[in-house]
Amino acid sequence: MLDAGSTNAFCQNADALGISLTYLDAYVLSHGHYDHSGGFEELFRRAPAAKVYAQKEALDTYFSAAGGMHEISVPQNVAACGNRFIFVDGMREIFPSIFLVPHSTDGLAQIGKKSGLYKKQENQIVPDDFAHEQSLVIETSNGLVIFNSCSHAGAANIIREVREACGQKLVYAYVGGLHMKGKKAGKEI
């Protein structure tokens, strides 16, 4: 399972569909923002042994300037369950043919600044370089399938990074959010 939303709505949806979340092998946090991690509180109650794979920077402090500077980090009640996280530093195969791939592109802080996304680093607020973001990649017989919830660093960067990390294999599908707010026909307005 990738991400948990900001509330326990995904658990309610699973209940309505008759799906037990207790028996999933792994949960993945795509990046350290509340709207992707708040639902883990309910998941942790329901699945006492559940572990969440996240990049090591996922529980750092993050901000958005949209509508005035405000914090958008993983909620404290979820972050307090740090023992439930498996922190990853770089690319990692979590199951056969299932990988976590972080960003490797230089200069992503420029995208963070342009997007109004920031992080706390050494007691300063600096543009987010998305070091906390990762893609879930599944290698299939048709090629790589990339899952990335927000694609903050840009889909083109993510596809290139994944291809490089996975030996230049064909990308069969890309599934994820593209944060096109403030854009028309893919260009800023």
Coordinates of C-alpha atoms in Angstrom, one line a residue:
M1 CA 0.0 0.0 0.0
L2 CA 1.3 3.4 -0.9
D3 CA 0.4 6.3 1.4
A4 CA -2.5 6.6 3.8
G5 CA -4.1 10.0 3.1
S6 CA -4.7 12.7 5.7
T7 CA -7.4 10.8 7.6
N8 CA -8.6 7.3 8.3
A9 CA -10.9 7.4 5.2
F10 CA -8.8 4.7 3.4
C11 CA -9.5 2.4 6.4
Q12 CA -13.2 3.1 6.1
N13 CA -13.1 2.4 2.3
A14 CA -11.2 -0.9 3.0
D15 CA -13.9 -1.8 5.5
A16 CA -16.7 -1.1 3.0
L17 CA -15.0 -3.3 0.5
G18 CA -14.3 -6.1 3.0
I19 CA -10.6 -5.7 2.7
S20 CA -8.4 -6.3 5.8
L21 CA -5.4 -4.1 6.0
T22 CA -3.8 -6.2 8.7
Y23 CA -2.2 -8.7 6.4
L24 CA -0.5 -6.4 3.9
D25 CA 3.2 -7.1 3.6
A26 CA 4.4 -3.5 3.5
Y27 CA 3.2 0.1 3.6
V28 CA 5.1 2.8 1.8
L29 CA 5.2 6.6 2.6
S30 CA 5.9 8.5 -0.6
H31 CA 7.0 11.6 1.1
G32 CA 6.8 13.5 4.4
H33 CA 3.6 15.5 4.1
Y34 CA 0.6 15.2 6.3
D35 CA -1.9 14.6 3.5
H36 CA -0.1 11.4 2.7
S37 CA 0.6 10.2 6.2
G38 CA -2.2 11.2 8.6
G39 CA -4.1 8.0 8.1
F40 CA -1.2 5.9 9.4
E41 CA -2.4 6.6 12.9
E42 CA -5.5 4.4 12.4
L43 CA -3.5 1.8 10.4
F44 CA -1.1 1.5 13.4
R45 CA -4.1 0.8 15.7
R46 CA -5.5 -1.8 13.4
A47 CA -2.2 -3.5 12.4
P48 CA 0.1 -3.5 15.5
A49 CA 3.0 -5.1 13.5
A50 CA 2.7 -2.9 10.4
K51 CA 5.9 -1.2 9.2
V52 CA 6.1 1.7 6.9
Y53 CA 9.0 2.2 4.5
A54 CA 10.0 5.8 4.2
Q55 CA 13.1 7.8 3.1
K56 CA 15.2 8.8 6.2
E57 CA 14.2 12.5 5.8
A58 CA 10.4 11.7 5.8
L59 CA 9.9 12.8 9.4
D60 CA 11.7 16.1 9.1
T61 CA 9.8 19.4 9.1
Y62 CA 8.2 20.7 5.9
F63 CA 6.3 23.9 5.0
S64 CA 4.2 25.3 2.2
A65 CA 4.0 29.0 1.3
A66 CA 0.6 28.5 -0.4
G67 CA -1.9 30.7 1.5
G68 CA 0.9 31.9 3.9
M69 CA 3.8 29.8 5.3
H70 CA 2.4 26.8 7.3
E71 CA 3.7 23.4 8.3
I72 CA 2.8 20.4 6.2
S73 CA 4.9 17.7 8.0
V74 CA 3.9 14.2 9.0
P75 CA 1.5 14.7 12.0
Q76 CA 3.2 14.5 15.4
N77 CA 1.0 11.5 16.5
V78 CA 2.3 9.5 13.5
A79 CA 5.9 10.7 13.8
A80 CA 5.8 9.7 17.4
C81 CA 5.5 6.1 16.2
G82 CA 9.0 6.2 14.7
N83 CA 9.6 2.6 15.7
R84 CA 6.9 1.7 13.1
F85 CA 9.0 3.1 10.2
I86 CA 11.8 1.4 8.3
F87 CA 13.9 4.3 7.1
V88 CA 15.6 3.9 3.8
D89 CA 18.6 5.8 2.6
G90 CA 18.7 5.5 -1.2
M91 CA 17.3 2.9 -3.5
R92 CA 16.1 -0.3 -1.9
E93 CA 14.5 -3.6 -3.0
I94 CA 11.8 -4.3 -0.4
F95 CA 10.5 -7.5 -2.1
P96 CA 11.6 -9.3 -5.3
S97 CA 11.1 -6.9 -8.2
I98 CA 9.6 -4.2 -5.9
F99 CA 11.8 -1.2 -5.3
L100 CA 11.9 2.2 -3.6
V101 CA 13.7 4.8 -5.7
P102 CA 14.5 8.3 -4.3
H103 CA 15.5 11.3 -6.2
S104 CA 19.0 11.6 -7.7
T105 CA 18.6 14.8 -9.7
D106 CA 20.7 17.8 -8.7
G107 CA 19.1 21.2 -8.2
L108 CA 15.6 20.0 -7.1
A109 CA 15.6 22.8 -4.5
Q110 CA 14.9 25.2 -7.4
I111 CA 11.7 23.3 -8.1
G112 CA 10.9 23.4 -4.4
K113 CA 11.3 27.2 -4.3
K114 CA 9.3 27.7 -7.4
S115 CA 6.5 25.5 -6.0
G116 CA 6.6 27.3 -2.6
L117 CA 7.7 24.2 -0.7
Y118 CA 10.3 24.4 2.0
K119 CA 12.0 22.4 4.7
K120 CA 13.6 23.1 8.0
Q121 CA 17.4 22.5 7.8
E122 CA 19.8 23.4 10.6
N123 CA 17.3 25.8 12.1
Q124 CA 16.7 27.6 8.8
I125 CA 13.8 27.4 6.3
V126 CA 15.2 26.5 2.9
P127 CA 13.6 25.3 -0.4
D128 CA 12.6 21.7 -0.3
D129 CA 14.9 19.4 -2.4
F130 CA 12.5 16.5 -2.1
A131 CA 15.1 14.2 -0.5
H132 CA 12.2 12.7 1.4
E133 CA 10.2 11.7 -1.7
Q134 CA 10.4 8.2 -3.2
S135 CA 8.7 6.2 -6.0
L136 CA 7.4 2.7 -5.5
V137 CA 8.6 0.8 -8.6
I138 CA 7.4 -2.7 -9.7
E139 CA 9.3 -4.6 -12.3
T140 CA 6.8 -6.5 -14.5
S141 CA 7.2 -8.6 -17.6
N142 CA 6.0 -5.5 -19.6
G143 CA 8.5 -3.1 -18.0
L144 CA 8.7 -0.9 -15.0
V145 CA 5.5 0.5 -13.3
I146 CA 6.2 3.7 -11.3
F147 CA 3.9 4.9 -8.5
N148 CA 4.6 8.4 -7.2
S149 CA 1.9 10.2 -5.3
C150 CA 2.8 13.8 -6.0
S151 CA 5.7 13.9 -8.5
H152 CA 7.0 17.1 -6.8
A153 CA 10.3 16.9 -8.7
G154 CA 8.5 16.4 -12.1
A155 CA 7.5 13.3 -13.9
A156 CA 10.3 13.6 -16.5
N157 CA 12.9 13.7 -13.7
I158 CA 11.3 10.7 -11.9
I159 CA 11.1 8.6 -15.0
R160 CA 14.8 9.3 -15.9
E161 CA 15.9 8.6 -12.3
V162 CA 14.0 5.3 -12.1
R163 CA 15.4 4.2 -15.5
E164 CA 18.9 5.0 -14.4
A165 CA 18.5 3.2 -11.0
C166 CA 16.9 0.1 -12.6
G167 CA 19.3 -0.3 -15.5
Q168 CA 17.6 1.7 -18.2
K169 CA 14.6 -0.7 -18.4
L170 CA 11.5 0.3 -20.3
V171 CA 8.9 2.2 -18.3
Y172 CA 5.5 0.5 -19.0
A173 CA 3.4 2.8 -16.8
Y174 CA 3.5 5.9 -14.6
V175 CA 0.8 6.2 -12.0
G176 CA 0.7 9.3 -9.7
G177 CA -0.3 12.8 -9.0
L178 CA 1.3 15.5 -11.1
H179 CA 0.6 18.7 -9.2
M180 CA -0.5 20.7 -12.2
K181 CA -2.0 23.5 -10.1
G182 CA -1.2 26.9 -11.7
K183 CA -0.5 25.3 -15.1
K184 CA -2.2 25.3 -18.4
A185 CA -1.2 22.7 -21.1
G186 CA 1.8 21.8 -18.8
K187 CA 3.1 25.4 -18.7
E188 CA 3.0 27.8 -15.9
I189 CA 0.3 30.5 -16.1

